[in-house]
mmCIF file of C-alpha atoms in Angstrom:
data_model
loop_
_atom_site.group_PDB
_atom_site.id
_atom_site.type_symbol
_atom_site.label_atom_id
_atom_site.label_comp_id
_atom_site.label_asym_id
_atom_site.label_seq_id
_atom_site.Cartn_x
_atom_site.Cartn_y
_atom_site.Cartn_z
ATOM 1 C CA MET P 175 0.487 24.996 26.899
ATOM 2 C CA GLU P 176 -2.810 24.678 25.517
ATOM 3 C CA LEU P 177 -4.820 21.517 25.771
ATOM 4 C CA TYR P 178 -7.718 20.939 23.350
ATOM 5 C CA GLY P 179 -10.103 18.400 24.860
ATOM 6 C CA TYR P 180 -13.644 17.543 25.823
ATOM 7 C CA TRP P 181 -14.903 17.223 29.290
ATOM 8 C CA ARG P 182 -16.183 13.588 28.912
ATOM 9 C CA SER P 183 -13.399 12.278 26.574
ATOM 10 C CA SER P 184 -11.530 9.749 28.391
ATOM 11 C CA ALA P 185 -8.363 10.376 26.422
ATOM 12 C CA SER P 186 -8.640 14.088 27.277
ATOM 13 C CA TYR P 187 -9.139 12.971 31.026
ATOM 14 C CA ARG P 188 -6.034 11.003 30.935
ATOM 15 C CA VAL P 189 -3.867 13.911 29.866
ATOM 16 C CA ARG P 190 -5.553 16.401 32.211
ATOM 17 C CA ILE P 191 -4.399 13.774 35.069
ATOM 18 C CA GLY P 192 -1.005 13.732 33.564
ATOM 19 C CA LEU P 193 -0.571 17.466 33.470
ATOM 20 C CA ASN P 194 -1.901 17.970 36.843
ATOM 21 C CA PHE P 195 0.467 15.284 38.341
ATOM 22 C CA LYS P 196 3.351 16.950 36.896
ATOM 23 C CA ARG P 197 2.228 20.280 38.007
ATOM 24 C CA LEU P 198 2.138 21.893 34.711
ATOM 25 C CA ASN P 199 0.005 24.749 34.009
ATOM 26 C CA TYR P 200 -2.145 24.811 30.856
ATOM 27 C CA GLN P 201 -4.951 26.522 29.257
ATOM 28 C CA TYR P 202 -8.002 24.196 28.579
ATOM 29 C CA ARG P 203 -9.627 24.665 25.062
ATOM 30 C CA PRO P 204 -12.767 22.903 24.843
ATOM 31 C CA VAL P 205 -13.743 21.163 21.529
ATOM 32 C CA HIS P 206 -17.291 20.000 21.618
ATOM 33 C CA LEU P 207 -17.725 16.700 20.078
ATOM 34 C CA LEU P 208 -21.320 16.817 19.449
ATOM 35 C CA ARG P 209 -22.329 20.467 18.843
ATOM 36 C CA ASP P 210 -21.886 21.883 15.114
ATOM 37 C CA GLY P 211 -21.867 18.352 13.783
ATOM 38 C CA GLY P 212 -18.674 17.890 15.925
ATOM 39 C CA GLN P 213 -16.160 20.743 16.298
ATOM 40 C CA GLN P 214 -13.523 18.118 15.982
ATOM 41 C CA HIS P 215 -14.190 17.782 12.351
ATOM 42 C CA GLN P 216 -13.851 21.657 11.549
ATOM 43 C CA GLN P 217 -10.931 22.688 9.372
ATOM 44 C CA ALA P 218 -9.153 24.799 12.034
ATOM 45 C CA TYR P 219 -9.079 21.931 14.411
ATOM 46 C CA ARG P 220 -8.086 19.398 11.913
ATOM 47 C CA GLN P 221 -4.890 21.323 11.222
ATOM 48 C CA LEU P 222 -3.861 20.645 14.802
ATOM 49 C CA ASN P 223 -5.233 17.209 14.648
ATOM 50 C CA PRO P 224 -5.558 15.380 11.439
ATOM 51 C CA ASN P 225 -7.613 12.563 13.005
ATOM 52 C CA GLY P 226 -10.286 14.930 14.223
ATOM 53 C CA LEU P 227 -10.017 13.338 17.671
ATOM 54 C CA VAL P 228 -9.323 14.913 21.023
ATOM 55 C CA PRO P 229 -6.913 15.591 22.894
ATOM 56 C CA THR P 230 -4.359 17.901 21.196
ATOM 57 C CA LEU P 231 -1.498 19.478 23.195
ATOM 58 C CA VAL P 232 0.014 22.816 21.804
ATOM 59 C CA ASP P 233 3.359 23.583 23.480
ATOM 60 C CA GLY P 234 4.881 26.604 21.758
ATOM 61 C CA LYS P 235 5.494 25.327 18.194
ATOM 62 C CA THR P 236 4.976 21.767 19.031
ATOM 63 C CA VAL P 237 1.663 20.332 18.505
ATOM 64 C CA ILE P 238 0.956 16.716 19.614
ATOM 65 C CA HIS P 239 -2.031 14.315 19.345
ATOM 66 C CA GLN P 240 -2.392 10.977 20.876
ATOM 67 C CA SER P 241 -2.876 10.887 24.788
ATOM 68 C CA LEU P 242 -0.017 8.495 25.215
ATOM 69 C CA ALA P 243 2.482 10.333 23.189
ATOM 70 C CA ILE P 244 1.449 13.664 25.075
ATOM 71 C CA MET P 245 2.264 11.978 28.333
ATOM 72 C CA GLU P 246 5.585 10.443 27.177
ATOM 73 C CA TYR P 247 6.502 13.927 25.832
ATOM 74 C CA LEU P 248 5.602 15.871 29.139
ATOM 75 C CA ASP P 249 7.806 13.127 30.979
ATOM 76 C CA GLU P 250 10.839 13.704 28.529
ATOM 77 C CA THR P 251 10.336 17.483 28.568
ATOM 78 C CA TYR P 252 9.422 18.655 32.013
ATOM 79 C CA GLN P 253 10.805 17.996 35.373
ATOM 80 C CA GLY P 254 8.757 16.848 38.300
ATOM 81 C CA PRO P 255 7.309 13.436 39.222
ATOM 82 C CA LEU P 256 7.487 10.968 36.345
ATOM 83 C CA LEU P 257 4.589 9.287 34.666
ATOM 84 C CA LEU P 258 6.793 6.513 33.539
ATOM 85 C CA PRO P 259 8.892 5.770 36.573
ATOM 86 C CA GLY P 260 11.242 2.840 37.252
ATOM 87 C CA THR P 261 13.497 0.654 35.238
ATOM 88 C CA ALA P 262 13.019 -0.285 31.450
ATOM 89 C CA ALA P 263 11.226 -3.406 32.525
ATOM 90 C CA ASP P 264 8.823 -1.500 34.816
ATOM 91 C CA ARG P 265 8.058 1.223 32.098
ATOM 92 C CA ALA P 266 7.352 -1.727 29.818
ATOM 93 C CA GLN P 267 4.647 -3.152 32.149
ATOM 94 C CA ILE P 268 3.170 0.640 32.656
ATOM 95 C CA ARG P 269 3.120 1.002 28.877
ATOM 96 C CA ALA P 270 1.598 -2.411 28.240
ATOM 97 C CA MET P 271 -1.277 -1.743 30.821
ATOM 98 C CA SER P 272 -1.869 1.784 29.464
ATOM 99 C CA LEU P 273 -2.083 0.398 25.957
ATOM 100 C CA ASP P 274 -4.373 -2.405 27.068
ATOM 101 C CA LEU P 275 -6.811 0.538 28.052
ATOM 102 C CA ALA P 276 -6.113 3.313 25.496
ATOM 103 C CA SER P 277 -5.390 1.202 22.497
ATOM 104 C CA GLU P 278 -7.294 -2.325 22.918
ATOM 105 C CA LEU P 279 -10.361 -1.014 24.450
ATOM 106 C CA GLN P 280 -11.139 2.758 24.084
ATOM 107 C CA PRO P 281 -10.667 2.973 20.292
ATOM 108 C CA LEU P 282 -13.467 0.180 20.050
ATOM 109 C CA ILE P 283 -15.915 2.114 22.193
ATOM 110 C CA ASN P 284 -15.430 5.722 21.639
ATOM 111 C CA LEU P 285 -17.989 8.187 20.141
ATOM 112 C CA ARG P 286 -17.143 7.557 16.317
ATOM 113 C CA VAL P 287 -17.578 3.844 16.522
ATOM 114 C CA GLN P 288 -20.620 4.251 18.584
ATOM 115 C CA GLN P 289 -21.925 6.511 15.829
ATOM 116 C CA TYR P 290 -21.021 3.894 13.228
ATOM 117 C CA LEU P 291 -22.864 1.178 15.233
ATOM 118 C CA SER P 292 -25.982 3.385 15.227
ATOM 119 C CA ALA P 293 -25.969 5.253 11.841
ATOM 120 C CA THR P 294 -24.389 2.618 9.507
ATOM 121 C CA LEU P 295 -25.134 -0.670 11.135
ATOM 122 C CA ALA P 296 -28.547 0.440 12.489
ATOM 123 C CA LEU P 297 -27.877 -1.546 15.751
ATOM 124 C CA ASP P 298 -30.654 -1.320 18.403
ATOM 125 C CA ASP P 299 -29.853 -0.318 21.869
ATOM 126 C CA GLU P 300 -29.540 -3.794 23.031
ATOM 127 C CA ALA P 301 -26.847 -4.751 20.505
ATOM 128 C CA LYS P 302 -24.998 -1.487 21.088
ATOM 129 C CA LYS P 303 -24.898 -2.261 24.857
ATOM 130 C CA ALA P 304 -23.770 -5.806 24.149
ATOM 131 C CA TRP P 305 -20.865 -4.431 22.008
ATOM 132 C CA LEU P 306 -19.760 -2.183 24.920
ATOM 133 C CA VAL P 307 -20.153 -4.993 27.522
ATOM 134 C CA HIS P 308 -18.146 -7.408 25.474
ATOM 135 C CA TRP P 309 -15.028 -5.112 24.848
ATOM 136 C CA PHE P 310 -15.106 -3.715 28.318
ATOM 137 C CA ALA P 311 -15.184 -7.163 29.888
ATOM 138 C CA ARG P 312 -12.244 -8.294 27.767
ATOM 139 C CA ALA P 313 -10.063 -5.532 28.704
ATOM 140 C CA PHE P 314 -11.088 -5.439 32.350
ATOM 141 C CA ALA P 315 -10.578 -8.990 32.929
ATOM 142 C CA SER P 316 -7.161 -8.808 31.406
ATOM 143 C CA LEU P 317 -6.247 -5.755 33.408
ATOM 144 C CA GLU P 318 -7.506 -7.492 36.723
ATOM 145 C CA LEU P 319 -4.941 -10.351 36.145
ATOM 146 C CA GLN P 320 -2.327 -7.878 35.619
ATOM 147 C CA LEU P 321 -3.334 -5.991 38.679
ATOM 148 C CA ARG P 322 -2.932 -9.140 40.687
ATOM 149 C CA ASP P 323 0.659 -9.494 39.567
ATOM 150 C CA HIS P 324 1.774 -5.815 39.530
ATOM 151 C CA GLY P 325 -0.778 -3.853 41.281
ATOM 152 C CA SER P 326 -0.696 -2.460 45.004
ATOM 153 C CA THR P 327 -1.855 1.015 45.850
ATOM 154 C CA TYR P 328 -1.616 1.823 42.048
ATOM 155 C CA CYS P 329 -1.827 -0.135 38.952
ATOM 156 C CA TYR P 330 1.955 -0.712 38.931
ATOM 157 C CA GLY P 331 3.217 -0.992 42.520
ATOM 158 C CA LYS P 332 3.334 1.798 44.921
ATOM 159 C CA GLN P 333 3.892 4.648 42.425
ATOM 160 C CA PHE P 334 1.445 6.630 40.461
ATOM 161 C CA SER P 335 1.919 6.204 36.832
ATOM 162 C CA MET P 336 0.431 6.801 33.271
ATOM 163 C CA ALA P 337 -1.406 3.598 33.618
ATOM 164 C CA ASP P 338 -3.334 4.971 36.558
ATOM 165 C CA ALA P 339 -4.320 7.905 34.421
ATOM 166 C CA CYS P 340 -5.561 5.592 31.949
ATOM 167 C CA LEU P 341 -7.482 3.462 34.450
ATOM 168 C CA VAL P 342 -9.283 6.460 35.985
ATOM 169 C CA ALA P 343 -10.368 7.524 32.555
ATOM 170 C CA GLN P 344 -11.612 4.166 31.307
ATOM 171 C CA VAL P 345 -13.374 3.349 34.681
ATOM 172 C CA TYR P 346 -15.252 6.695 34.500
ATOM 173 C CA SER P 347 -16.288 5.828 30.841
ATOM 174 C CA ALA P 348 -17.398 2.264 32.137
ATOM 175 C CA GLU P 349 -19.515 3.969 34.744
ATOM 176 C CA ARG P 350 -21.252 6.070 32.031
ATOM 177 C CA PHE P 351 -22.202 3.045 30.158
ATOM 178 C CA ALA P 352 -23.217 1.186 33.281
ATOM 179 C CA ILE P 353 -20.786 -1.571 32.988
ATOM 180 C CA ASP P 354 -20.791 -4.120 35.827
ATOM 181 C CA LEU P 355 -17.431 -3.647 37.825
ATOM 182 C CA THR P 356 -18.043 -6.389 40.433
ATOM 183 C CA PRO P 357 -15.771 -9.112 38.730
ATOM 184 C CA TYR P 358 -12.864 -6.693 39.117
ATOM 185 C CA PRO P 359 -12.367 -6.035 42.844
ATOM 186 C CA ARG P 360 -8.570 -4.918 42.381
ATOM 187 C CA LEU P 361 -9.613 -2.456 39.578
ATOM 188 C CA GLN P 362 -12.400 -1.044 41.891
ATOM 189 C CA ALA P 363 -10.099 -0.581 44.933
ATOM 190 C CA ILE P 364 -7.305 1.116 42.907
ATOM 191 C CA TYR P 365 -9.894 3.336 41.280
ATOM 192 C CA ALA P 366 -11.486 4.324 44.539
ATOM 193 C CA GLY P 367 -7.935 5.381 45.928
ATOM 194 C CA LEU P 368 -7.004 7.146 42.658
ATOM 195 C CA LEU P 369 -10.247 9.344 42.844
ATOM 196 C CA GLU P 370 -8.988 10.715 46.298
ATOM 197 C CA LEU P 371 -5.739 12.099 44.663
ATOM 198 C CA PRO P 372 -5.864 16.096 44.132
ATOM 199 C CA TRP P 373 -4.266 15.850 40.617
ATOM 200 C CA VAL P 374 -6.942 13.291 39.558
ATOM 201 C CA ALA P 375 -9.877 14.993 41.334
ATOM 202 C CA ALA P 376 -9.037 18.245 39.688
ATOM 203 C CA ALA P 377 -9.156 16.568 36.255
ATOM 204 C CA HIS P 378 -12.619 15.023 36.593
ATOM 205 C CA PRO P 379 -15.006 15.804 33.641
ATOM 206 C CA ASN P 380 -17.501 17.416 35.906
ATOM 207 C CA LYS P 381 -15.014 20.055 37.027
ATOM 208 C CA GLN P 382 -14.123 21.243 33.480
ATOM 209 C CA VAL P 383 -15.248 24.529 32.202
ATOM 210 C CA ASP P 384 -17.170 22.675 29.494
ATOM 211 C CA ALA P 385 -18.917 20.252 31.786
ATOM 212 C CA GLU P 386 -22.714 19.954 31.044
ATOM 213 C CA ASN P 387 -23.893 18.225 34.320
ATOM 214 C CA MET O 103 14.757 -13.461 23.567
ATOM 215 C CA GLU O 104 11.610 -15.122 22.399
ATOM 216 C CA LEU O 105 8.969 -13.568 20.485
ATOM 217 C CA TYR O 106 5.520 -15.096 20.336
ATOM 218 C CA GLY O 107 3.737 -14.173 17.321
ATOM 219 C CA TYR O 108 1.775 -14.988 14.168
ATOM 220 C CA TRP O 109 3.042 -14.686 10.691
ATOM 221 C CA ARG O 110 0.115 -12.522 9.336
ATOM 222 C CA SER O 111 -0.441 -10.579 12.610
ATOM 223 C CA SER O 112 0.611 -6.874 11.828
ATOM 224 C CA ALA O 113 1.430 -6.368 15.567
ATOM 225 C CA SER O 114 3.821 -9.297 15.330
ATOM 226 C CA TYR O 115 5.176 -8.095 12.115
ATOM 227 C CA ARG O 116 5.959 -4.645 13.624
ATOM 228 C CA VAL O 117 8.058 -6.259 16.499
ATOM 229 C CA ARG O 118 10.003 -8.436 14.011
ATOM 230 C CA ILE O 119 10.929 -5.273 12.095
ATOM 231 C CA GLY O 120 11.980 -3.632 15.274
ATOM 232 C CA LEU O 121 14.005 -6.556 16.467
ATOM 233 C CA ASN O 122 15.724 -6.875 13.084
ATOM 234 C CA PHE O 123 16.323 -3.129 12.817
ATOM 235 C CA LYS O 124 18.186 -3.182 16.205
ATOM 236 C CA ARG O 125 20.135 -6.451 15.048
ATOM 237 C CA LEU O 126 18.776 -8.508 18.067
ATOM 238 C CA ASN O 127 18.567 -12.300 17.776
ATOM 239 C CA TYR O 128 15.477 -13.919 18.899
ATOM 240 C CA GLN O 129 13.651 -17.294 18.763
ATOM 241 C CA TYR O 130 10.282 -16.875 17.071
ATOM 242 C CA ARG O 131 7.651 -19.028 18.741
ATOM 243 C CA PRO O 132 4.530 -19.319 16.496
ATOM 244 C CA VAL O 133 0.972 -18.949 18.007
ATOM 245 C CA HIS O 134 -1.614 -20.023 15.469
ATOM 246 C CA LEU O 135 -4.677 -17.548 15.873
ATOM 247 C CA LEU O 136 -7.141 -19.914 14.005
ATOM 248 C CA ARG O 137 -5.936 -23.475 14.767
ATOM 249 C CA ASP O 138 -7.301 -25.199 17.915
ATOM 250 C CA GLY O 139 -9.971 -22.509 18.373
ATOM 251 C CA GLY O 140 -7.112 -20.018 18.600
ATOM 252 C CA GLN O 141 -3.881 -21.042 20.359
ATOM 253 C CA GLN O 142 -3.758 -17.508 21.767
ATOM 254 C CA HIS O 143 -6.528 -18.404 24.051
ATOM 255 C CA GLN O 144 -4.802 -21.457 25.533
ATOM 256 C CA GLN O 145 -4.107 -21.223 29.369
ATOM 257 C CA ALA O 146 -0.288 -21.472 28.802
ATOM 258 C CA TYR O 147 -0.236 -18.489 26.411
ATOM 259 C CA ARG O 148 -2.626 -16.437 28.475
ATOM 260 C CA GLN O 149 -0.060 -16.705 31.356
ATOM 261 C CA LEU O 150 2.333 -14.717 29.105
ATOM 262 C CA ASN O 151 -0.255 -12.464 27.652
ATOM 263 C CA PRO O 152 -3.450 -11.927 29.535
ATOM 264 C CA ASN O 153 -5.172 -10.206 26.498
ATOM 265 C CA GLY O 154 -4.858 -13.498 24.335
ATOM 266 C CA LEU O 155 -3.268 -11.351 21.728
ATOM 267 C CA VAL O 156 0.114 -11.673 20.037
ATOM 268 C CA PRO O 157 2.780 -10.534 20.161
ATOM 269 C CA THR O 158 4.428 -11.313 23.283
ATOM 270 C CA LEU O 159 8.252 -10.716 23.834
ATOM 271 C CA VAL O 160 10.031 -12.841 26.644
ATOM 272 C CA ASP O 161 13.573 -11.315 27.629
ATOM 273 C CA GLY O 162 14.819 -13.526 30.511
ATOM 274 C CA LYS O 163 12.459 -12.876 33.452
ATOM 275 C CA THR O 164 10.732 -9.803 31.740
ATOM 276 C CA VAL O 165 7.584 -10.813 29.743
ATOM 277 C CA ILE O 166 6.058 -7.945 27.811
ATOM 278 C CA HIS O 167 2.944 -7.618 25.657
ATOM 279 C CA GLN O 168 1.647 -4.792 23.425
ATOM 280 C CA SER O 169 3.906 -4.185 20.345
ATOM 281 C CA LEU O 170 4.614 -0.520 21.050
ATOM 282 C CA ALA O 171 5.598 -1.248 24.587
ATOM 283 C CA ILE O 172 7.962 -3.934 23.265
ATOM 284 C CA MET O 173 9.570 -1.708 20.944
ATOM 285 C CA GLU O 174 10.011 1.121 23.496
ATOM 286 C CA TYR O 175 11.660 -1.424 25.897
ATOM 287 C CA LEU O 176 14.048 -2.614 23.161
ATOM 288 C CA ASP O 177 15.201 1.080 22.595
ATOM 289 C CA GLU O 178 15.698 1.651 26.327
ATOM 290 C CA THR O 179 17.467 -1.737 26.865
ATOM 291 C CA TYR O 180 19.635 -2.534 23.911
ATOM 292 C CA GLN O 181 22.206 -0.517 22.015
ATOM 293 C CA GLY O 182 22.079 -0.101 18.267
ATOM 294 C CA PRO O 183 20.094 2.195 16.109
ATOM 295 C CA LEU O 184 17.062 3.798 17.671
ATOM 296 C CA LEU O 185 13.555 3.152 16.931
ATOM 297 C CA LEU O 186 12.720 6.435 18.664
ATOM 298 C CA PRO O 187 15.390 8.859 17.393
ATOM 299 C CA GLY O 188 15.523 12.558 17.702
ATOM 300 C CA THR O 189 14.502 15.123 20.375
ATOM 301 C CA ALA O 190 11.405 14.739 22.702
ATOM 302 C CA ALA O 191 9.291 16.652 20.077
ATOM 303 C CA ASP O 192 10.555 14.377 17.308
ATOM 304 C CA ARG O 193 9.703 11.196 19.295
ATOM 305 C CA ALA O 194 6.301 12.718 20.069
ATOM 306 C CA GLN O 195 5.443 12.904 16.261
ATOM 307 C CA ILE O 196 6.814 9.210 15.775
ATOM 308 C CA ARG O 197 4.822 8.001 18.667
ATOM 309 C CA ALA O 198 1.669 9.853 17.527
ATOM 310 C CA MET O 199 1.844 8.273 13.966
ATOM 311 C CA SER O 200 2.597 4.806 15.565
ATOM 312 C CA LEU O 201 -0.546 5.235 17.666
ATOM 313 C CA ASP O 202 -2.591 6.320 14.806
ATOM 314 C CA LEU O 203 -1.940 3.063 13.327
ATOM 315 C CA ALA O 204 -1.476 0.675 16.064
ATOM 316 C CA SER O 205 -4.127 2.084 18.465
ATOM 317 C CA GLU O 206 -6.711 4.048 16.298
ATOM 318 C CA LEU O 207 -6.828 1.742 13.202
ATOM 319 C CA GLN O 208 -5.541 -1.886 14.165
ATOM 320 C CA PRO O 209 -7.849 -2.698 17.187
ATOM 321 C CA LEU O 210 -10.799 -1.918 15.050
ATOM 322 C CA ILE O 211 -9.980 -4.240 12.253
ATOM 323 C CA ASN O 212 -8.258 -7.163 13.914
ATOM 324 C CA LEU O 213 -9.223 -10.839 13.986
ATOM 325 C CA ARG O 214 -11.296 -10.628 17.109
ATOM 326 C CA VAL O 215 -13.414 -7.689 15.951
ATOM 327 C CA GLN O 216 -13.880 -9.266 12.621
ATOM 328 C CA GLN O 217 -14.985 -12.460 14.353
ATOM 329 C CA TYR O 218 -17.496 -10.272 16.530
ATOM 330 C CA LEU O 219 -18.848 -8.685 13.210
ATOM 331 C CA SER O 220 -19.463 -12.160 11.645
ATOM 332 C CA ALA O 221 -20.527 -14.319 14.610
ATOM 333 C CA THR O 222 -22.434 -11.934 16.760
ATOM 334 C CA LEU O 223 -23.711 -9.261 14.508
ATOM 335 C CA ALA O 224 -24.100 -11.573 11.673
ATOM 336 C CA LEU O 225 -22.881 -8.941 9.037
ATOM 337 C CA ASP O 226 -22.635 -10.039 5.452
ATOM 338 C CA ASP O 227 -19.340 -9.740 3.552
ATOM 339 C CA GLU O 228 -20.354 -6.531 2.047
ATOM 340 C CA ALA O 229 -21.054 -4.858 5.367
ATOM 341 C CA LYS O 230 -17.777 -6.457 6.852
ATOM 342 C CA LYS O 231 -15.961 -4.902 3.864
ATOM 343 C CA ALA O 232 -17.558 -1.545 4.337
ATOM 344 C CA TRP O 233 -16.319 -1.632 8.022
ATOM 345 C CA LEU O 234 -12.686 -2.177 6.970
ATOM 346 C CA VAL O 235 -12.746 0.405 4.146
ATOM 347 C CA HIS O 236 -14.185 2.987 6.547
ATOM 348 C CA TRP O 237 -11.692 2.689 9.186
ATOM 349 C CA PHE O 238 -8.546 2.347 6.921
ATOM 350 C CA ALA O 239 -9.707 5.383 4.987
ATOM 351 C CA ARG O 240 -9.960 7.307 8.113
ATOM 352 C CA ALA O 241 -6.525 6.406 9.506
ATOM 353 C CA PHE O 242 -4.795 6.578 6.088
ATOM 354 C CA ALA O 243 -6.084 9.919 5.148
ATOM 355 C CA SER O 244 -4.977 11.320 8.489
ATOM 356 C CA LEU O 245 -1.545 9.595 8.010
ATOM 357 C CA GLU O 246 -1.297 10.895 4.484
ATOM 358 C CA LEU O 247 -1.473 14.482 5.994
ATOM 359 C CA GLN O 248 1.075 13.853 8.436
ATOM 360 C CA LEU O 249 3.604 12.423 5.838
ATOM 361 C CA ARG O 250 3.045 15.805 3.741
ATOM 362 C CA ASP O 251 4.187 17.591 6.968
ATOM 363 C CA HIS O 252 6.831 15.224 8.432
ATOM 364 C CA GLY O 253 7.657 12.516 5.913
ATOM 365 C CA SER O 254 10.438 12.169 3.598
ATOM 366 C CA THR O 255 12.262 8.921 2.875
ATOM 367 C CA TYR O 256 10.552 7.737 6.056
ATOM 368 C CA CYS O 257 7.365 8.506 7.854
ATOM 369 C CA TYR O 258 9.304 10.900 10.022
ATOM 370 C CA GLY O 259 12.035 12.665 8.059
ATOM 371 C CA LYS O 260 15.163 10.901 6.934
ATOM 372 C CA GLN O 261 15.512 8.442 9.771
ATOM 373 C CA PHE O 262 13.845 4.949 10.091
ATOM 374 C CA SER O 263 11.608 4.799 13.276
ATOM 375 C CA MET O 264 8.961 2.781 14.919
ATOM 376 C CA ALA O 265 6.428 4.623 12.822
ATOM 377 C CA ASP O 266 7.753 3.075 9.713
ATOM 378 C CA ALA O 267 7.396 -0.576 11.409
ATOM 379 C CA CYS O 268 3.909 0.424 12.068
ATOM 380 C CA LEU O 269 3.215 1.659 8.610
ATOM 381 C CA VAL O 270 4.819 -1.513 6.810
ATOM 382 C CA ALA O 271 2.657 -3.960 8.852
ATOM 383 C CA GLN O 272 -0.542 -1.700 8.377
ATOM 384 C CA VAL O 273 -0.244 -1.306 4.573
ATOM 385 C CA TYR O 274 0.412 -5.204 4.333
ATOM 386 C CA SER O 275 -2.813 -5.639 6.190
ATOM 387 C CA ALA O 276 -4.600 -3.226 3.895
ATOM 388 C CA GLU O 277 -3.314 -5.141 0.830
ATOM 389 C CA ARG O 278 -4.702 -8.388 2.291
ATOM 390 C CA PHE O 279 -8.023 -6.833 2.505
ATOM 391 C CA ALA O 280 -7.775 -5.249 -0.984
ATOM 392 C CA ILE O 281 -8.174 -1.635 0.355
ATOM 393 C CA ASP O 282 -7.576 1.040 -2.231
ATOM 394 C CA LEU O 283 -4.263 2.936 -1.768
ATOM 395 C CA THR O 284 -4.370 5.350 -4.668
ATOM 396 C CA PRO O 285 -5.685 8.236 -2.394
ATOM 397 C CA TYR O 286 -2.435 7.972 -0.394
ATOM 398 C CA PRO O 287 0.639 8.488 -2.808
ATOM 399 C CA ARG O 288 3.031 9.434 0.060
ATOM 400 C CA LEU O 289 2.064 6.501 1.984
ATOM 401 C CA GLN O 290 2.555 4.260 -1.024
ATOM 402 C CA ALA O 291 5.933 5.696 -1.963
ATOM 403 C CA ILE O 292 7.362 5.487 1.545
ATOM 404 C CA TYR O 293 5.991 1.826 1.765
ATOM 405 C CA ALA O 294 7.567 0.859 -1.477
ATOM 406 C CA GLY O 295 10.995 2.077 -0.146
ATOM 407 C CA LEU O 296 10.677 0.415 3.152
ATOM 408 C CA LEU O 297 10.060 -2.990 1.668
ATOM 409 C CA GLU O 298 13.572 -2.837 0.111
ATOM 410 C CA LEU O 299 15.266 -2.520 3.572
ATOM 411 C CA PRO O 300 16.745 -5.834 4.590
ATOM 412 C CA TRP O 301 15.526 -5.653 8.199
ATOM 413 C CA VAL O 302 12.007 -5.057 6.941
ATOM 414 C CA ALA O 303 12.207 -7.688 4.117
ATOM 415 C CA ALA O 304 13.379 -10.378 6.597
ATOM 416 C CA ALA O 305 10.258 -9.710 8.773
ATOM 417 C CA HIS O 306 7.834 -10.191 6.043
ATOM 418 C CA PRO O 307 4.981 -12.695 7.030
ATOM 419 C CA ASN O 308 5.808 -14.919 3.947
ATOM 420 C CA LYS O 309 9.442 -15.450 5.232
ATOM 421 C CA GLN O 310 8.351 -16.710 8.592
ATOM 422 C CA VAL O 311 8.404 -20.408 9.651
ATOM 423 C CA ASP O 312 4.680 -20.378 10.261
ATOM 424 C CA ALA O 313 3.687 -18.816 6.791
ATOM 425 C CA GLU O 314 1.037 -20.660 4.984
ATOM 426 C CA ASN O 315 1.460 -19.360 1.460
#
């Protein structure tokens, strides 16, 4: 398998965690989101991913974009530990938490939106920071409530799941933007534990071949 | 089952289509997104949905938010036609298209974001319209390419799927905002066909008990 991604992209980070968790080997193909005007916009990459976003998984003839669709595919296709364990009701909670981060938060604060805020709306640094703070606070406050009801060692009970892959990547993103995490003690505790897991540690942005710091 | 939703909410519309398609009966519980400062923010509703967003499905003791998580749950729990038919590779494409609409587009143009653009960023009507046009164009151009590769009668081949429920709701939203659809002939043709289906027609916003026009 080949994974097209970018070291600091939280959606790429999620999928690296998922692949490692399932002990699947893959070739990592860096797509630099800033160099050359954004390599994700180049014609060759757009043929793999019509959104011009990362990540994209290539598994033989199957080409899949969208990080959550990739993780569901891995679970349905390959043996090993499940990213979506439990009953249908359990999986519903795991999917809802994953979507709260990957769908309700990340698309609002990703690179292309930040570029629009700067280039088109001409927001200054303070207004851009306020935008990030606003949406992180909404999403993390909601997640903290769900962790109270469903969380334990992991986001959902005592088994690692897709929701944990999403949490790790989103808290990494929050740290980059210096978001205050003190209102979310459960989130912080689960995150600290997750970073110790070998399949999470190996997926860290700083450990990728395209890392720049 | 009970579905908490709002007639014009595209995420609610998706789930109504999914429930109808699977021939499941449910009680519809309207949550007015504008009245009383937004009923979705009230304490009683927040206990069901910590995001303060619609929809929420209540199935006995199981409470599920996020429209895609609800539809996956319905497929895993109830018999009847599948919202995610086919092989793992087929389902991956259906999920990717669904996420392109429900995750990459809708969270950028929903009510709470529009409220932020107006109230916090003080954008004028022209700048707000430009925001909507920009993100609809990105998402629909990407979808049109995918429909060329995968579409037929439906978004993915000749079987109705979750991607079609997402398409219907998002094109309805585009029409509300007077988005130009002429660059997307495949999208328009599939949409026109979908509107004729009885399980789609019955889910239309104007046919709900809380419809206001």
